[in-house]
Every structure is written in structure tokens, then in C-alpha cells.
Amino acid sequence: MKFGVVVFPGSNCDDDMIHVLGDVMKSEVVKVWHKDTGLPGFNTSDCIVLPGGFAYGDYLRCGALAGLSPIMSAVKDFAAKGGMVVGICNGFQVLCEAGLLPGVLLANSSQKFICKNIHLKIENNETPFTRLTSKGDVLKIPIAHAEGRYYADENILGQLEMNNQVLFRYCSPTGEVADEYNPNGASRNIAGICNEGRNVFGMMPHPERASEEILGNTDGRILFESLLNHVLESA
Amino acid sequence: MKFLAEIEIMPHKELLDPQGKTVAKNLKYINIDGVEDVRIGKHIKITLEADSQDDATEKVKTACEKVLSNPIMESFHFTLSEA
């Protein structure tokens, strides 16, 4: 299994992601440039990662212009064939703007950039991205964003819930989902979702910042381990 | 023919606009009272060449729908004049 990490002008978590996937998870990982028009060398057991940052300066709306970039056409084709795509933070915003995931990320209700550890409750562990977790598990993972308020209309939210597409909700350290543990005002405390096909995943928190002992937190590792385990089991 | 499109993009009414809310709260510091609500959107001007008014309208509408606004969170309207 190979990972491709897309580098947009303004990406700033690309090297962190490459470090975790390559040095920590010992996987093959390459950079993919935003102007590339295809993904040669990748097949459907591989995974494309859209990292955090401020792609295209987040001009117009976060993720909007990155969603139009040449590589995103290739990523859409890749996802349509069943390839796995993961968007972290700005990458999640790009996936929403590109139409690969429903909804949108709005400015935090506090109008502040928030950088801190939060807790996530696992809502669905039957996806390639969460398969080694258990439903109800709580992960401590940091967020760092100004525009992380997940929003979709009631109709879309209903569909997400019905199809079990909500992967993570903001919660207390013991797993209680309540307004007081919602850092950004996200609809229904949603922190991460997947598409109906279970091969496109987006989340605002940064698991790549919580994958090493030396950083004091390894809760994020299980998500990368899940992806690798999924490919191993499906082989 | 050259046209000027003036586009207004606004967040949907039902959405919290934290930027507008913050501005509304702070207008009192310059002694403006009576402010009930502030909503902040975008004003975009596009100058473009097009064969006709209809052609220009179509181009601007496509730009608004596909890039300049996101229908989940915003609505748009525009006026078009010969530049």
C-alpha cells in the first residue's frame, strides 16, 4: 500500500503527514503536486491524503480554489474507482468544496482560531479508517483551525446519520457528547465523516500530530493503523 | 462587448455569521446604538468580454454557481452592465 500526500500552495502539514506515514508507520509515501493531472502508479489499494494548511491561501472560501485544482480531478476519478482518500483539517475542507464529501466547514462560532487537544467519540468503527477502534472509544487528538464548524442542512445531516457516515463527534474525556465539548459549533458535534462508499474520509482534528510517544500522544496512530490493516486484510 | 458584473454573496439567513455578530457587538464602542443585526458577505466585480448580454449573464451565473458561492452556505445575486 502506498500513500500519496498532495501538496497545494499553502499546505503546511504535508511534511508532518509524510513523516508519520513514512518514518512512524513505515509505509511507502510520495508527494503529489497540485498541478499533476493524474495519479500514475497509484491503484485502488493505495491512499491519497489531503493534508492540513491553507491551500491557495484559503482565498474565497477555505478549500474552494484547491477543489478546482488539476490534481482534484484525478483524486475524484481515483475515489470513484474505490481508491481511499483522507482529508485532514484543510484537506477535509477541500473534500467538501470538491463535492467528495457532503456539507461545508464554516468559521468557528467563537470567531477564534482554536489550537488545543479535544476528545473524539468513535461513532462508526466499520470503515477502513476506524476499523481497529471500537464504537464509543474516545481519542484525544488536537485541533488547529479557524474554520471547523461542520455544517449541512437537516436533510443531509439526516442522511449522514442514517447511513452511519458520522465517524467522530466532539465529546468529553469520558465520551459524553454535549454542547460544552463542541469547540467550534459544529452541527451535532460532528468532527469527521465519510462518504457513502466508505472510501473518502474527512476530519478536522490532526491525528498526524498525535502519533508519536515523543509528542506525548499516540491516540491518532490507530487511524493510520486501521488503513494499513484494511489493505492487509483485503489483499 | 465588455461587461461589468457586480456580484453580491451573502451567508444564508439561518446560518450563524460570527463575523457579523462580532461587528454588531462592537459598534457600540463608536457610540452607534440601535444596531439589531450585521451580516457580512462579499462583493465581487468581474469585467468580462462576451458576445451579448445573455452570454455574459450565463458566464457570470456559472462562475457564481461553480466557484464564487457555495450553495450550502451562501446565496448570490448580480447585476450586469455594459462597461
Short mmCIF file of C-alpha atoms in Angstrom, two decimals:
data_model
loop_
_atom_site.label_atom_id
_atom_site.label_comp_id
_atom_site.label_asym_id
_atom_site.label_seq_id
_atom_site.Cartn_x
_atom_site.Cartn_y
_atom_site.Cartn_z
CA MET A 1 0.00 0.00 0.00
CA LYS A 2 1.29 3.38 -1.00
CA PHE A 3 0.31 6.82 0.26
CA GLY A 4 0.32 9.98 -1.85
CA VAL A 5 0.27 13.29 0.05
CA VAL A 6 -0.98 16.17 -2.08
CA VAL A 7 0.97 19.40 -1.79
CA PHE A 8 -1.02 22.54 -2.57
CA PRO A 9 0.49 26.02 -2.42
CA GLY A 10 -0.19 26.82 1.23
CA SER A 11 -0.24 23.24 2.55
CA ASN A 12 1.73 23.18 5.80
CA CYS A 13 1.04 19.78 7.36
CA ASP A 14 2.28 17.81 4.33
CA ASP A 15 5.72 17.05 5.78
CA ASP A 16 4.26 16.08 9.17
CA MET A 17 1.96 13.65 7.40
CA ILE A 18 4.80 12.23 5.29
CA HIS A 19 6.92 11.81 8.43
CA VAL A 20 4.19 9.89 10.25
CA LEU A 21 3.25 7.69 7.29
CA GLY A 22 6.86 7.04 6.26
CA ASP A 23 9.02 7.15 9.40
CA VAL A 24 6.46 6.12 12.01
CA MET A 25 4.13 3.81 10.09
CA LYS A 26 6.97 2.55 7.83
CA SER A 27 4.82 2.89 4.70
CA GLU A 28 5.76 3.98 1.22
CA VAL A 29 4.77 7.61 0.79
CA VAL A 30 5.32 10.14 -2.00
CA LYS A 31 4.41 13.76 -2.54
CA VAL A 32 1.85 14.59 -5.22
CA TRP A 33 1.89 18.07 -6.75
CA HIS A 34 -1.35 20.06 -7.07
CA LYS A 35 -0.75 20.67 -10.78
CA ASP A 36 -0.48 16.96 -11.59
CA THR A 37 -3.31 15.85 -13.83
CA GLY A 38 -3.22 12.16 -12.97
CA LEU A 39 -2.19 9.68 -10.31
CA PRO A 40 0.01 7.25 -12.26
CA GLY A 41 1.43 4.49 -10.11
CA PHE A 42 -1.48 4.50 -7.69
CA ASN A 43 -4.08 1.76 -7.56
CA THR A 44 -7.23 1.29 -5.52
CA SER A 45 -5.40 -0.30 -2.59
CA ASP A 46 -3.49 2.98 -2.19
CA CYS A 47 -4.49 6.12 -0.35
CA ILE A 48 -4.34 9.80 -1.25
CA VAL A 49 -4.05 12.21 1.68
CA LEU A 50 -5.00 15.89 1.54
CA PRO A 51 -3.05 17.49 4.39
CA GLY A 52 -3.76 20.46 6.61
CA GLY A 53 -2.77 24.02 5.81
CA PHE A 54 -4.19 26.92 3.88
CA ALA A 55 -4.37 25.67 0.28
CA TYR A 56 -4.39 28.59 -2.17
CA GLY A 57 -4.37 30.87 0.85
CA ASP A 58 -7.92 29.74 1.63
CA TYR A 59 -8.90 32.61 -0.68
CA LEU A 60 -12.60 32.98 -1.48
CA ARG A 61 -13.59 30.16 0.94
CA CYS A 62 -11.39 27.59 2.65
CA GLY A 63 -10.76 24.73 0.25
CA ALA A 64 -12.69 26.31 -2.64
CA LEU A 65 -9.87 27.00 -5.08
CA ALA A 66 -7.94 23.86 -4.14
CA GLY A 67 -11.10 21.95 -5.00
CA LEU A 68 -10.74 23.18 -8.59
CA SER A 69 -7.04 22.31 -8.95
CA PRO A 70 -5.91 19.80 -11.62
CA ILE A 71 -5.00 17.12 -9.07
CA MET A 72 -8.52 17.15 -7.64
CA SER A 73 -9.97 15.89 -10.93
CA ALA A 74 -7.57 12.97 -10.66
CA VAL A 75 -8.46 12.47 -6.98
CA LYS A 76 -12.16 12.40 -7.90
CA ASP A 77 -11.51 9.73 -10.54
CA PHE A 78 -9.39 7.79 -8.05
CA ALA A 79 -12.17 7.94 -5.43
CA ALA A 80 -14.80 6.94 -7.99
CA LYS A 81 -12.77 3.77 -8.69
CA GLY A 82 -12.75 2.97 -4.97
CA GLY A 83 -9.35 4.38 -4.00
CA MET A 84 -9.11 5.70 -0.45
CA VAL A 85 -8.89 9.44 0.14
CA VAL A 86 -8.28 11.05 3.53
CA GLY A 87 -8.58 14.79 4.19
CA ILE A 88 -7.28 16.24 7.43
CA CYS A 89 -8.33 19.75 8.52
CA ASN A 90 -7.83 21.89 5.38
CA GLY A 91 -7.93 18.60 3.45
CA PHE A 92 -11.43 17.98 4.85
CA GLN A 93 -12.44 21.47 3.72
CA VAL A 94 -11.08 20.73 0.23
CA LEU A 95 -13.00 17.42 0.04
CA CYS A 96 -16.25 19.21 0.94
CA GLU A 97 -15.68 22.00 -1.58
CA ALA A 98 -14.75 19.45 -4.25
CA GLY A 99 -18.04 17.64 -3.63
CA LEU A 100 -16.38 14.41 -2.47
CA LEU A 101 -17.96 14.79 0.96
CA PRO A 102 -21.26 16.48 1.83
CA GLY A 103 -21.51 19.71 3.81
CA VAL A 104 -19.11 22.56 4.40
CA LEU A 105 -16.80 23.91 7.11
CA LEU A 106 -17.73 27.37 8.39
CA ALA A 107 -15.93 29.87 10.62
CA ASN A 108 -15.80 28.71 14.25
CA SER A 109 -18.76 30.07 16.20
CA SER A 110 -16.27 31.79 18.54
CA GLN A 111 -14.65 33.61 15.57
CA LYS A 112 -11.29 32.46 17.00
CA PHE A 113 -8.55 30.19 15.74
CA ILE A 114 -8.56 27.25 18.17
CA CYS A 115 -5.47 25.14 18.77
CA LYS A 116 -5.88 22.58 21.57
CA ASN A 117 -6.46 18.95 22.38
CA ILE A 118 -10.06 17.80 22.13
CA HIS A 119 -11.74 14.45 22.58
CA LEU A 120 -13.44 12.46 19.86
CA LYS A 121 -16.00 9.74 20.26
CA ILE A 122 -15.90 6.95 17.69
CA GLU A 123 -19.35 6.68 16.15
CA ASN A 124 -18.65 4.15 13.42
CA ASN A 125 -15.80 1.65 13.58
CA GLU A 126 -16.87 -0.27 10.50
CA THR A 127 -14.84 1.74 8.00
CA PRO A 128 -11.26 1.29 6.72
CA PHE A 129 -10.24 4.43 8.66
CA THR A 130 -11.66 3.34 12.04
CA ARG A 131 -11.72 -0.45 11.89
CA LEU A 132 -9.22 -1.02 14.73
CA THR A 133 -11.15 1.26 17.10
CA SER A 134 -14.30 0.30 18.97
CA LYS A 135 -17.58 2.18 18.82
CA GLY A 136 -17.69 4.56 21.78
CA ASP A 137 -13.88 4.73 22.16
CA VAL A 138 -12.55 8.20 23.00
CA LEU A 139 -9.44 9.54 21.27
CA LYS A 140 -7.57 12.66 22.36
CA ILE A 141 -6.41 14.48 19.23
CA PRO A 142 -5.52 18.15 18.68
CA ILE A 143 -7.44 20.58 16.51
CA ALA A 144 -5.93 23.71 14.96
CA HIS A 145 -8.40 25.66 12.86
CA ALA A 146 -10.43 28.84 12.43
CA GLU A 147 -12.99 27.27 10.11
CA GLY A 148 -14.00 23.92 11.50
CA ARG A 149 -17.72 24.32 12.17
CA TYR A 150 -19.17 21.44 10.17
CA TYR A 151 -22.48 22.47 8.65
CA ALA A 152 -25.01 20.74 6.45
CA ASP A 153 -28.75 21.19 6.23
CA GLU A 154 -31.07 18.94 8.24
CA ASN A 155 -31.76 16.79 5.20
CA ILE A 156 -28.07 16.00 4.63
CA LEU A 157 -27.46 15.54 8.37
CA GLY A 158 -30.33 13.05 8.45
CA GLN A 159 -28.80 11.11 5.58
CA LEU A 160 -25.37 11.10 7.22
CA GLU A 161 -26.84 9.67 10.43
CA MET A 162 -29.00 7.13 8.59
CA ASN A 163 -26.04 5.86 6.57
CA ASN A 164 -23.69 5.86 9.58
CA GLN A 165 -21.38 8.32 7.85
CA VAL A 166 -20.54 10.23 11.03
CA LEU A 167 -17.19 8.85 12.19
CA PHE A 168 -16.28 11.17 15.07
CA ARG A 169 -18.08 13.60 17.38
CA TYR A 170 -16.53 16.07 19.80
CA CYS A 171 -17.06 14.81 23.34
CA SER A 172 -15.84 14.95 26.95
CA PRO A 173 -12.81 12.90 28.07
CA THR A 174 -15.30 10.21 29.11
CA GLY A 175 -17.25 10.23 25.85
CA GLU A 176 -20.20 12.48 26.68
CA VAL A 177 -21.37 14.32 23.58
CA ALA A 178 -22.68 17.75 24.65
CA ASP A 179 -22.55 21.38 23.51
CA GLU A 180 -19.91 22.26 26.09
CA TYR A 181 -17.45 19.86 24.41
CA ASN A 182 -18.10 21.23 20.94
CA PRO A 183 -15.14 23.55 20.26
CA ASN A 184 -16.37 25.22 17.08
CA GLY A 185 -20.15 24.99 16.95
CA ALA A 186 -20.23 22.04 14.54
CA SER A 187 -23.67 20.65 13.70
CA ARG A 188 -24.39 17.72 16.02
CA ASN A 189 -20.78 17.87 17.33
CA ILE A 190 -19.55 16.36 14.06
CA ALA A 191 -15.73 16.26 13.77
CA GLY A 192 -15.33 13.76 10.94
CA ILE A 193 -17.37 11.94 8.32
CA CYS A 194 -17.03 9.55 5.41
CA ASN A 195 -18.81 9.21 2.11
CA GLU A 196 -21.48 6.61 1.48
CA GLY A 197 -18.94 4.34 -0.24
CA ARG A 198 -16.70 4.30 2.88
CA ASN A 199 -13.58 5.25 0.91
CA VAL A 200 -13.43 9.05 1.37
CA PHE A 201 -12.78 10.33 4.88
CA GLY A 202 -12.55 13.84 6.30
CA MET A 203 -11.83 15.08 9.80
CA MET A 204 -10.89 18.43 11.35
CA PRO A 205 -8.58 17.09 14.13
CA HIS A 206 -4.96 16.20 13.32
CA PRO A 207 -4.13 12.53 14.02
CA GLU A 208 -0.66 13.04 12.50
CA ARG A 209 0.13 15.35 15.42
CA ALA A 210 -0.76 12.60 17.87
CA SER A 211 1.11 9.56 16.59
CA GLU A 212 4.41 9.51 18.48
CA GLU A 213 5.47 8.91 22.08
CA ILE A 214 7.88 11.82 21.90
CA LEU A 215 4.95 14.16 21.25
CA GLY A 216 3.17 12.81 24.31
CA ASN A 217 0.17 11.41 22.50
CA THR A 218 -0.28 8.39 20.26
CA ASP A 219 -4.09 8.32 20.06
CA GLY A 220 -4.02 9.26 16.36
CA ARG A 221 -1.96 6.25 15.27
CA ILE A 222 -4.86 3.85 15.35
CA LEU A 223 -6.46 5.60 12.36
CA PHE A 224 -3.38 5.10 10.18
CA GLU A 225 -3.00 1.55 11.51
CA SER A 226 -6.63 0.95 10.54
CA LEU A 227 -5.99 1.99 6.93
CA LEU A 228 -2.95 -0.29 6.70
CA ASN A 229 -4.83 -3.13 8.37
CA HIS A 230 -7.74 -2.72 5.96
CA VAL A 231 -5.47 -3.09 2.94
CA LEU A 232 -3.65 -6.07 4.50
CA GLU A 233 -6.93 -7.84 5.25
CA SER A 234 -8.40 -7.12 1.81
CA ALA A 235 -5.30 -8.39 -0.02
CA MET B 1 -18.66 43.67 -25.87
CA LYS B 2 -17.34 44.44 -22.43
CA PHE B 3 -19.50 43.94 -19.36
CA LEU B 4 -19.17 44.64 -15.67
CA ALA B 5 -20.82 42.18 -13.28
CA GLU B 6 -21.34 43.24 -9.70
CA ILE B 7 -21.96 40.18 -7.58
CA GLU B 8 -23.21 40.06 -4.01
CA ILE B 9 -22.73 36.89 -2.00
CA MET B 10 -24.36 36.54 1.42
CA PRO B 11 -24.43 33.78 4.02
CA HIS B 12 -27.84 32.10 4.28
CA LYS B 13 -30.17 33.77 6.79
CA GLU B 14 -30.43 30.70 9.01
CA LEU B 15 -26.65 30.44 9.41
CA LEU B 16 -24.79 31.96 12.31
CA ASP B 17 -22.45 34.65 10.93
CA PRO B 18 -19.87 35.02 13.72
CA GLN B 19 -18.05 37.81 11.88
CA GLY B 20 -21.22 39.87 11.58
CA LYS B 21 -22.16 39.15 15.16
CA THR B 22 -18.77 40.35 16.42
CA VAL B 23 -19.04 43.57 14.41
CA ALA B 24 -22.59 44.12 15.69
CA LYS B 25 -21.41 43.76 19.29
CA ASN B 26 -18.58 46.23 18.84
CA LEU B 27 -20.32 49.12 17.07
CA LYS B 28 -21.29 50.47 20.50
CA TYR B 29 -17.66 51.47 21.04
CA ILE B 30 -18.05 54.21 18.44
CA ASN B 31 -21.35 55.22 20.02
CA ILE B 32 -23.58 53.64 17.41
CA ASP B 33 -26.61 52.23 19.15
CA GLY B 34 -29.73 50.59 17.85
CA VAL B 35 -27.84 48.01 15.77
CA GLU B 36 -30.02 44.92 15.58
CA ASP B 37 -28.03 42.73 13.24
CA VAL B 38 -24.97 42.72 10.99
CA ARG B 39 -24.46 40.17 8.22
CA ILE B 40 -21.20 40.13 6.28
CA GLY B 41 -20.87 38.83 2.75
CA LYS B 42 -18.75 39.52 -0.31
CA HIS B 43 -18.96 41.97 -3.17
CA ILE B 44 -17.17 40.81 -6.31
CA LYS B 45 -16.69 42.78 -9.54
CA ILE B 46 -15.91 40.94 -12.74
CA THR B 47 -15.09 42.68 -16.00
CA LEU B 48 -15.51 40.36 -18.95
CA GLU B 49 -15.78 40.17 -22.71
CA ALA B 50 -18.90 38.45 -24.01
CA ASP B 51 -20.86 38.27 -27.27
CA SER B 52 -24.08 39.52 -25.76
CA GLN B 53 -25.86 40.34 -22.51
CA ASP B 54 -27.22 36.78 -22.42
CA ASP B 55 -23.78 35.31 -22.96
CA ALA B 56 -22.34 37.46 -20.17
CA THR B 57 -25.20 36.54 -17.85
CA GLU B 58 -24.58 32.84 -18.48
CA LYS B 59 -20.85 33.15 -17.82
CA VAL B 60 -21.31 35.08 -14.58
CA LYS B 61 -24.04 32.75 -13.39
CA THR B 62 -21.80 29.73 -14.00
CA ALA B 63 -18.92 31.40 -12.13
CA CYS B 64 -21.23 32.14 -9.19
CA GLU B 65 -22.67 28.65 -9.08
CA LYS B 66 -19.44 26.73 -9.54
CA VAL B 67 -16.85 28.80 -7.73
CA LEU B 68 -17.79 32.15 -6.26
CA SER B 69 -20.50 30.89 -3.92
CA ASN B 70 -21.20 27.63 -2.15
CA PRO B 71 -24.95 26.94 -2.21
CA ILE B 72 -24.77 25.07 1.12
CA MET B 73 -23.83 28.26 2.94
CA GLU B 74 -24.42 31.23 0.62
CA SER B 75 -26.76 32.80 -1.89
CA PHE B 76 -25.78 35.18 -4.67
CA HIS B 77 -27.27 37.75 -6.96
CA PHE B 78 -25.68 40.03 -9.52
CA THR B 79 -26.28 42.94 -11.81
CA LEU B 80 -24.72 43.30 -15.23
CA SER B 81 -23.96 46.47 -17.15
CA GLU B 82 -22.00 47.37 -20.28
CA ALA B 83 -18.56 48.55 -19.25
#
